[in-house]
Amino acid sequence: MNKQEKDDIKNYVRYSDEIEIKQPNEDEDSRAVVESMARVNKIMFERYRHAVRDAHAKNHGILRGELEIYDNLPEHLAQGLFKEPRKYPVIIRFSTAPGMIEPDKKSSQRGMAIKIIGVEGEKFLDEDRDALTQDFLLVNYPIIPTGTVKDYLDQQKKVEEYINTPELFQSVQGAMLVAGRKIKNLIGKEDDPNHFSIPGSHILGDRYFSMAAIRYGDYVAKISIAPKSENVASLHGKDMDEDLIKNEPESFLTTIVKNFFENQTAVYELSAQLCTDIEKMPVEDGSVQWMEEDSPFQGIASLTIHPQNTFSPARRVYGDDVLSFNPFHCLPEHRPLGNIMRVRKLAYETSSKYRHHMNSSPRVEPISIDELPD
Ligand code: HEM
């Protein structure tokens, strides 16, 4: 280890149980969030007579990929899953954020959920102790504007209040736009491509973030996936095909992903941003951006996606109704941290249980990538 590496390690905040601090009224606020989400989800079930996710209901492709952990990672990056340079098959689900199926022309945040298959070691949740999966859930924005359970509850109340009215989209989108503008000022970047404008930037050129913190073995981190190969890197911040948007206002995002992977291979990079200062880079408020000047994102693995049919009927049903992605489907070394993460434990469990029950389709944690239909 050279001197620079030794100095770097000294600066990384070490994980300890004291990193997390329970917030006033956290349990009550968390319960209120989950109960409200569940009420809204029941309304959505009646609308579709099919249960969908409480959030990120609409998928834009279910993809097979390969994660390759880099060789010779320095000690601070060779943590948890990333200790050994190994290849893992993964399943990716692209989505948009609302807990209802909206036309793509109503722009909203996009999700990229990743399920890594073949991960050995006891998992964090008792019910998944022997599972062979590790999930990472990412959204195309560096922070979560409602960064505490208290703020999230305020937004959730608004969603429930406006649920069956045409104002729903405007009210939630309005709150996001305000938060987005505030944050843009904070970042000070005019060209921030992960904007909330309509119809949004190219879904395959976006950069995706955990938004809030996770344990990273002996350290604490946020993680991100960014386009790496030229064919996706060149789409970063670019508009999508206007004719396609005009012709397919309902689901152009799905078509864009499908068309791209008919004949192209894309490579993305997974990276970790380690906490170097718990005051400037808090875990209990996900709305505070961890600045790259304080700690850059450092590459830990590549994610390669080869040509395939990303939206076959069998894939769509498998991704939507058989699988559940959950940040707590993880090794203890990568457990989510902070109150906005803690509330997700019950939120994802409640949403997933209801969906699998109502659709009479038990949740399956795959043990092999061969379970993903073509
Ligand atoms: C902190 C950053 C967050 C990120 C990056 C994130 C990301 C995501 C993504 C990508 C999905 C789609 C997963 C899939 O494709 O199946 C999802 C689903 C979901 N999210 Fe989040 N989310 C965050 C915070 C929250 C919070 C605070 C709540 C609620 C308290 C929440 C509730 C949900 C629920 C209920 C689902 C659906 C789960 C299911 O039915 O399987 N999320 N989230």
Coordinates of C-alpha atoms and ligand atoms in Angstrom, one line a residue:
M1 CA 0.0 0.0 0.0
N2 CA 1.5 3.4 -1.0
K3 CA 1.4 6.5 1.2
Q4 CA -1.5 8.1 -0.8
E5 CA -3.6 4.9 -0.3
K6 CA -2.9 4.9 3.5
D7 CA -3.9 8.6 3.7
D8 CA -7.1 7.9 1.8
I9 CA -8.1 5.1 4.1
K10 CA -7.6 7.3 7.1
N11 CA -10.2 9.7 5.7
Y12 CA -13.0 7.2 5.2
V13 CA -15.5 7.2 8.0
R14 CA -15.6 3.7 9.5
Y15 CA -18.9 2.0 9.8
S16 CA -20.3 1.5 13.4
D17 CA -23.8 1.0 14.7
E18 CA -23.7 4.6 16.1
I19 CA -23.7 6.0 12.6
E20 CA -27.5 5.6 12.6
I21 CA -29.6 7.9 14.9
K22 CA -33.3 7.2 15.4
Q23 CA -35.3 10.3 14.7
P24 CA -38.1 11.8 16.9
N25 CA -41.5 10.2 16.0
E26 CA -39.8 8.0 13.5
D27 CA -41.8 4.9 14.2
E28 CA -45.2 6.7 14.1
D29 CA -44.2 8.5 10.9
S30 CA -42.9 5.3 9.3
R31 CA -46.1 3.5 10.1
A32 CA -48.2 6.3 8.7
V33 CA -46.2 6.3 5.4
V34 CA -46.6 2.5 5.0
E35 CA -50.3 2.6 5.9
S36 CA -51.0 5.4 3.4
M37 CA -49.1 3.7 0.6
A38 CA -51.0 0.5 1.3
R39 CA -54.4 2.3 1.0
V40 CA -53.3 3.9 -2.3
N41 CA -52.1 0.5 -3.5
K42 CA -55.5 -1.0 -2.9
I43 CA -57.1 1.7 -5.0
M44 CA -54.7 0.9 -7.8
F45 CA -55.6 -2.8 -7.4
E46 CA -59.3 -1.9 -8.0
R47 CA -58.3 0.3 -10.9
Y48 CA -56.4 -2.5 -12.7
R49 CA -57.8 -5.6 -11.0
H50 CA -54.2 -6.6 -10.9
A51 CA -51.8 -5.6 -8.1
V52 CA -48.8 -3.4 -9.0
R53 CA -45.9 -2.0 -7.0
D54 CA -46.7 0.9 -4.5
A55 CA -43.9 2.7 -6.3
H56 CA -42.2 2.1 -9.7
A57 CA -45.2 0.2 -10.9
K58 CA -44.4 0.5 -14.7
N59 CA -41.4 -1.4 -16.0
H60 CA -39.6 -0.4 -19.2
G61 CA -37.6 -3.6 -19.7
I62 CA -36.4 -6.6 -17.8
L63 CA -32.8 -7.3 -18.8
R64 CA -30.1 -9.9 -18.3
G65 CA -26.7 -8.6 -17.6
E66 CA -23.3 -9.5 -16.2
L67 CA -21.6 -7.8 -13.3
E68 CA -17.8 -8.1 -13.3
I69 CA -16.1 -6.9 -10.1
Y70 CA -12.8 -5.3 -10.8
D71 CA -9.6 -7.0 -10.0
N72 CA -7.1 -5.5 -7.5
L73 CA -9.5 -3.1 -5.8
P74 CA -7.8 -1.3 -2.9
E75 CA -8.8 -2.3 0.6
H76 CA -11.4 0.5 1.0
L77 CA -13.2 -0.7 -2.1
A78 CA -12.7 -4.4 -1.7
Q79 CA -15.5 -4.7 0.8
G80 CA -18.5 -7.0 1.2
L81 CA -19.6 -8.3 -2.2
F82 CA -16.7 -6.5 -3.8
K83 CA -14.0 -8.4 -1.9
E84 CA -13.3 -10.9 -4.7
P85 CA -13.0 -10.2 -8.5
R86 CA -15.9 -12.3 -9.7
K87 CA -18.5 -12.3 -12.4
Y88 CA -22.2 -12.5 -11.5
P89 CA -25.3 -12.7 -13.7
V90 CA -27.9 -10.0 -12.9
I91 CA -31.5 -9.1 -13.7
I92 CA -32.2 -5.4 -14.3
R93 CA -35.7 -3.8 -14.1
F94 CA -36.0 -0.3 -15.6
S95 CA -39.1 1.6 -14.3
T96 CA -40.7 5.0 -13.7
A97 CA -41.5 6.1 -10.1
P98 CA -45.3 6.4 -9.7
G99 CA -47.2 3.6 -8.1
M100 CA -49.6 3.6 -11.0
I101 CA -49.3 3.0 -14.8
E102 CA -48.9 6.4 -16.4
P103 CA -48.2 7.4 -20.0
D104 CA -44.5 8.0 -20.5
K105 CA -45.1 11.5 -21.7
K106 CA -45.8 12.3 -18.1
S107 CA -42.1 12.4 -17.2
S108 CA -41.0 11.2 -13.8
Q109 CA -37.9 9.8 -12.1
R110 CA -36.7 6.5 -13.5
G111 CA -35.5 3.5 -11.5
M112 CA -32.9 0.9 -12.3
A113 CA -33.2 -2.1 -10.0
I114 CA -30.5 -4.8 -10.0
K115 CA -30.7 -8.3 -8.7
I116 CA -27.3 -10.0 -8.5
I117 CA -27.6 -13.8 -8.6
G118 CA -25.3 -16.4 -7.0
V119 CA -24.2 -14.3 -4.0
E120 CA -23.2 -16.6 -1.2
G121 CA -23.3 -15.8 2.5
E122 CA -26.0 -15.2 5.0
K123 CA -28.4 -12.4 4.1
F124 CA -29.6 -9.5 6.2
L125 CA -33.3 -10.5 6.5
D126 CA -34.3 -13.6 8.4
E127 CA -36.8 -14.7 5.8
D128 CA -34.0 -14.5 3.1
R129 CA -31.2 -15.8 5.2
D130 CA -30.2 -18.5 2.6
A131 CA -31.1 -16.5 -0.6
L132 CA -28.5 -16.2 -3.2
T133 CA -29.4 -12.6 -4.2
Q134 CA -28.2 -9.1 -3.5
D135 CA -30.3 -6.2 -4.8
F136 CA -29.3 -2.6 -5.4
L137 CA -32.1 -0.1 -6.2
L138 CA -31.1 3.1 -8.0
V139 CA -32.9 6.2 -9.3
N140 CA -31.7 8.8 -11.9
Y141 CA -31.1 11.5 -9.3
P142 CA -28.2 11.9 -6.8
I143 CA -30.4 12.6 -3.8
I144 CA -33.9 11.9 -2.5
P145 CA -35.6 15.3 -2.2
T146 CA -37.9 14.0 0.6
G147 CA -34.8 12.9 2.5
T148 CA -36.4 12.1 5.9
V149 CA -39.4 10.0 6.8
K150 CA -41.1 13.2 8.1
D151 CA -40.7 14.8 4.6
Y152 CA -41.7 11.6 2.8
L153 CA -44.9 11.5 4.9
D154 CA -45.8 15.0 3.8
Q155 CA -45.4 14.0 0.2
Q156 CA -47.3 10.7 0.7
K157 CA -50.2 12.5 2.3
K158 CA -50.4 14.7 -0.8
V159 CA -50.4 11.6 -3.1
E160 CA -53.3 10.1 -1.1
E161 CA -55.3 13.3 -1.0
Y162 CA -55.1 13.8 -4.7
I163 CA -55.2 10.2 -5.7
N164 CA -58.3 10.2 -7.8
T165 CA -58.0 13.7 -9.2
P166 CA -56.3 15.1 -12.3
E167 CA -54.2 17.3 -9.9
L168 CA -52.3 14.3 -8.6
F169 CA -49.6 14.5 -11.2
Q170 CA -49.2 18.2 -11.0
S171 CA -49.1 18.3 -7.2
V172 CA -46.4 15.6 -6.8
Q173 CA -44.5 16.7 -9.9
G174 CA -44.7 20.3 -8.6
A175 CA -43.2 19.3 -5.3
M176 CA -40.4 17.5 -7.1
L177 CA -39.7 20.4 -9.4
V178 CA -39.4 22.7 -6.4
A179 CA -37.1 20.3 -4.7
G180 CA -35.2 19.8 -8.0
R181 CA -34.6 23.5 -8.5
K182 CA -33.5 23.9 -4.9
I183 CA -31.0 21.1 -5.4
K184 CA -29.8 22.3 -8.7
N185 CA -28.8 25.6 -7.1
L186 CA -27.0 23.6 -4.5
I187 CA -25.1 21.6 -7.2
G188 CA -24.7 24.8 -9.2
K189 CA -24.8 22.8 -12.5
E190 CA -26.8 24.3 -15.3
D191 CA -26.4 21.2 -17.4
D192 CA -27.6 18.7 -14.9
P193 CA -29.0 16.0 -17.3
N194 CA -31.0 14.2 -14.6
H195 CA -33.7 16.9 -14.8
F196 CA -37.4 16.6 -14.3
S197 CA -38.4 18.3 -17.5
I198 CA -40.8 16.6 -19.9
P199 CA -40.2 14.1 -21.5
G200 CA -36.8 13.8 -19.7
S201 CA -33.4 12.8 -20.9
H202 CA -32.6 9.5 -22.6
I203 CA -33.3 6.6 -20.2
L204 CA -30.2 4.6 -21.2
G205 CA -27.9 7.6 -20.9
D206 CA -28.9 8.5 -17.4
R207 CA -26.8 8.0 -14.3
Y208 CA -28.5 6.1 -11.5
F209 CA -27.9 6.5 -7.8
S210 CA -28.8 4.9 -4.5
M211 CA -29.7 8.4 -3.3
A212 CA -29.2 7.5 0.3
A213 CA -26.5 5.6 2.1
I214 CA -25.7 1.9 2.6
R215 CA -23.1 0.1 4.7
Y216 CA -20.1 -0.6 2.6
G217 CA -18.3 -3.3 4.7
D218 CA -16.1 -1.4 7.1
Y219 CA -17.2 1.9 5.5
V220 CA -20.3 3.9 4.5
A221 CA -21.2 4.7 0.9
K222 CA -23.6 5.8 -1.7
I223 CA -23.5 3.9 -5.0
S224 CA -24.1 4.8 -8.6
I225 CA -24.2 3.3 -12.1
A226 CA -23.1 5.4 -15.1
P227 CA -23.0 4.7 -18.8
K228 CA -19.5 3.7 -19.9
S229 CA -19.5 2.3 -23.4
E230 CA -19.6 5.1 -26.1
N231 CA -23.1 4.0 -27.4
V232 CA -24.7 4.8 -24.0
A233 CA -22.3 7.5 -22.7
S234 CA -23.1 9.6 -25.8
L235 CA -26.8 9.5 -24.8
H236 CA -26.1 11.2 -21.5
G237 CA -28.4 14.2 -21.2
K238 CA -29.6 13.8 -24.7
D239 CA -33.2 14.1 -25.8
M240 CA -35.1 11.1 -27.0
D241 CA -36.3 10.6 -30.6
E242 CA -39.2 13.1 -31.0
D243 CA -41.0 11.1 -33.7
L244 CA -41.1 8.1 -31.4
I245 CA -42.4 10.2 -28.5
K246 CA -45.1 11.6 -30.8
N247 CA -46.1 8.2 -32.2
E248 CA -45.9 6.3 -28.9
P249 CA -46.8 8.8 -26.1
E250 CA -48.0 5.9 -23.9
S251 CA -44.8 3.8 -23.7
F252 CA -41.9 5.2 -25.8
L253 CA -39.5 4.5 -22.9
T254 CA -40.2 0.7 -23.3
T255 CA -39.7 0.9 -27.0
I256 CA -36.5 2.9 -26.8
V257 CA -34.9 0.2 -24.5
K258 CA -36.3 -2.6 -26.6
N259 CA -35.0 -1.1 -29.9
F260 CA -31.6 -0.4 -28.5
F261 CA -31.0 -3.9 -27.2
E262 CA -32.2 -5.5 -30.4
N263 CA -28.6 -5.4 -31.7
Q264 CA -26.4 -3.4 -29.3
T265 CA -24.2 -4.2 -26.3
A266 CA -23.9 -1.6 -23.5
V267 CA -21.4 -1.3 -20.7
Y268 CA -22.1 0.6 -17.5
E269 CA -19.9 1.2 -14.5
L270 CA -20.9 0.6 -10.9
S271 CA -19.1 2.9 -8.4
A272 CA -19.0 3.7 -4.7
Q273 CA -18.7 7.1 -3.0
L274 CA -17.3 6.6 0.4
C275 CA -18.3 8.9 3.3
T276 CA -15.4 11.0 4.5
D277 CA -17.2 13.4 6.8
I278 CA -20.4 12.4 8.6
E279 CA -21.4 16.1 9.1
K280 CA -21.1 17.1 5.5
M281 CA -22.2 13.7 4.2
P282 CA -25.0 12.7 6.6
V283 CA -26.8 9.3 6.5
E284 CA -29.9 10.6 8.4
D285 CA -30.9 13.1 5.6
G286 CA -31.0 11.7 2.1
S287 CA -31.7 15.1 0.6
V288 CA -28.1 16.3 1.3
Q289 CA -25.9 15.7 -1.7
W290 CA -22.5 14.2 -1.0
M291 CA -20.2 16.3 -3.1
E292 CA -17.7 14.7 -5.3
E293 CA -15.1 17.2 -4.2
D294 CA -15.3 15.7 -0.7
S295 CA -15.3 12.1 -2.0
P296 CA -15.4 11.0 -5.7
F297 CA -17.3 8.0 -7.0
Q298 CA -14.7 5.2 -7.5
G299 CA -15.3 2.4 -10.0
I300 CA -15.9 -1.1 -8.5
A301 CA -17.4 -3.2 -11.2
S302 CA -18.6 -3.2 -14.8
L303 CA -22.1 -4.1 -15.9
T304 CA -22.4 -5.5 -19.5
I305 CA -25.8 -6.0 -21.2
H306 CA -25.8 -7.9 -24.5
P307 CA -28.5 -7.8 -27.2
Q308 CA -31.8 -9.4 -26.1
N309 CA -35.6 -9.0 -26.1
T310 CA -36.1 -6.7 -23.1
F311 CA -39.9 -6.8 -23.2
S312 CA -41.2 -10.2 -24.1
P313 CA -44.5 -11.1 -22.5
A314 CA -42.9 -13.8 -20.4
R315 CA -40.2 -11.4 -19.2
R316 CA -42.6 -8.6 -18.3
V317 CA -44.7 -10.9 -16.2
Y318 CA -41.7 -12.5 -14.5
G319 CA -40.2 -9.1 -13.7
D320 CA -43.4 -7.5 -12.5
D321 CA -45.2 -10.4 -10.8
V322 CA -42.7 -13.0 -9.8
L323 CA -39.7 -10.9 -8.7
S324 CA -39.4 -8.3 -5.9
F325 CA -36.5 -6.0 -5.7
N326 CA -35.8 -4.7 -2.2
P327 CA -32.7 -2.8 -0.8
F328 CA -32.9 -5.1 2.3
H329 CA -32.3 -8.2 0.1
C330 CA -28.7 -7.8 0.9
L331 CA -25.6 -9.0 2.6
P332 CA -25.3 -7.5 6.1
E333 CA -22.2 -5.7 4.8
H334 CA -24.5 -3.7 2.4
R335 CA -27.5 -2.9 4.6
P336 CA -29.3 0.4 4.0
L337 CA -28.6 3.2 6.5
G338 CA -30.6 6.2 7.8
N339 CA -34.2 6.9 8.5
I340 CA -35.3 7.2 4.9
M341 CA -33.8 3.8 4.3
R342 CA -35.2 2.2 7.6
V343 CA -38.8 3.1 6.5
R344 CA -38.2 1.1 3.3
K345 CA -38.0 -2.2 5.3
L346 CA -41.7 -2.3 6.1
A347 CA -42.7 -0.4 2.9
Y348 CA -41.2 -2.9 0.5
E349 CA -42.3 -5.9 2.5
T350 CA -45.9 -4.6 2.7
S351 CA -46.1 -3.7 -1.0
S352 CA -44.5 -7.0 -2.2
K353 CA -46.6 -9.2 0.1
Y354 CA -49.9 -7.6 -1.1
R355 CA -48.9 -7.8 -4.7
H356 CA -47.8 -11.4 -4.7
H357 CA -50.9 -12.4 -2.7
M358 CA -53.5 -10.6 -4.8
N359 CA -51.9 -11.8 -8.1
S360 CA -51.6 -15.3 -6.6
S361 CA -48.0 -15.4 -7.7
P362 CA -45.5 -16.3 -4.9
R363 CA -42.3 -14.2 -4.8
V364 CA -39.3 -16.1 -6.1
E365 CA -35.7 -15.3 -5.3
P366 CA -33.9 -16.8 -8.3
I367 CA -31.0 -19.2 -7.7
S368 CA -30.0 -19.2 -11.4
I369 CA -30.2 -16.7 -14.2
D370 CA -31.8 -19.5 -16.3
E371 CA -35.0 -18.8 -14.4
L372 CA -35.3 -15.5 -16.4
P373 CA -37.5 -16.3 -19.4
D374 CA -36.3 -15.2 -22.9
Ligands
HEM1 C1 -33.9 6.3 -0.9 C2 -33.9 6.1 -2.1 C3 -34.8 5.2 -2.9 C4 -34.5 4.6 -4.1 C5 -33.2 4.7 -4.8 C6 -35.6 3.8 -4.5 C7 -35.7 3.1 -5.7 C8 -36.7 2.2 -6.0 C9 -36.7 1.4 -7.2 C10 -35.7 1.4 -8.3 C11 -37.9 0.7 -7.2 C12 -38.3 -0.3 -8.2 C13 -37.9 -1.7 -7.8 C14 -38.3 -2.7 -8.9 O1 -38.0 -2.5 -10.1 O2 -39.0 -3.6 -8.5 C15 -38.6 1.0 -5.9 C16 -39.7 0.4 -5.5 C17 -40.4 0.8 -4.4 N1 -40.1 1.8 -3.5 FE1 -38.3 2.8 -3.5 N2 -36.6 4.0 -3.6 C18 -36.2 4.8 -2.6 C19 -36.9 5.2 -1.5 C20 -38.2 4.7 -1.1 C21 -38.9 5.2 0.0 C22 -38.4 6.2 1.0 C23 -40.1 4.4 0.0 C24 -41.2 4.4 1.0 C25 -41.2 4.7 2.2 C26 -40.0 3.6 -1.1 C27 -41.0 2.6 -1.4 C28 -41.0 1.8 -2.5 C29 -41.9 0.7 -2.7 C30 -43.1 0.4 -1.8 C31 -41.6 0.1 -3.9 C32 -42.3 -1.1 -4.5 C33 -41.8 -2.4 -3.8 C34 -42.4 -3.7 -4.3 O3 -43.7 -3.7 -4.4 O4 -41.7 -4.6 -4.7 N3 -38.9 3.8 -1.8 N4 -37.8 2.0 -5.2

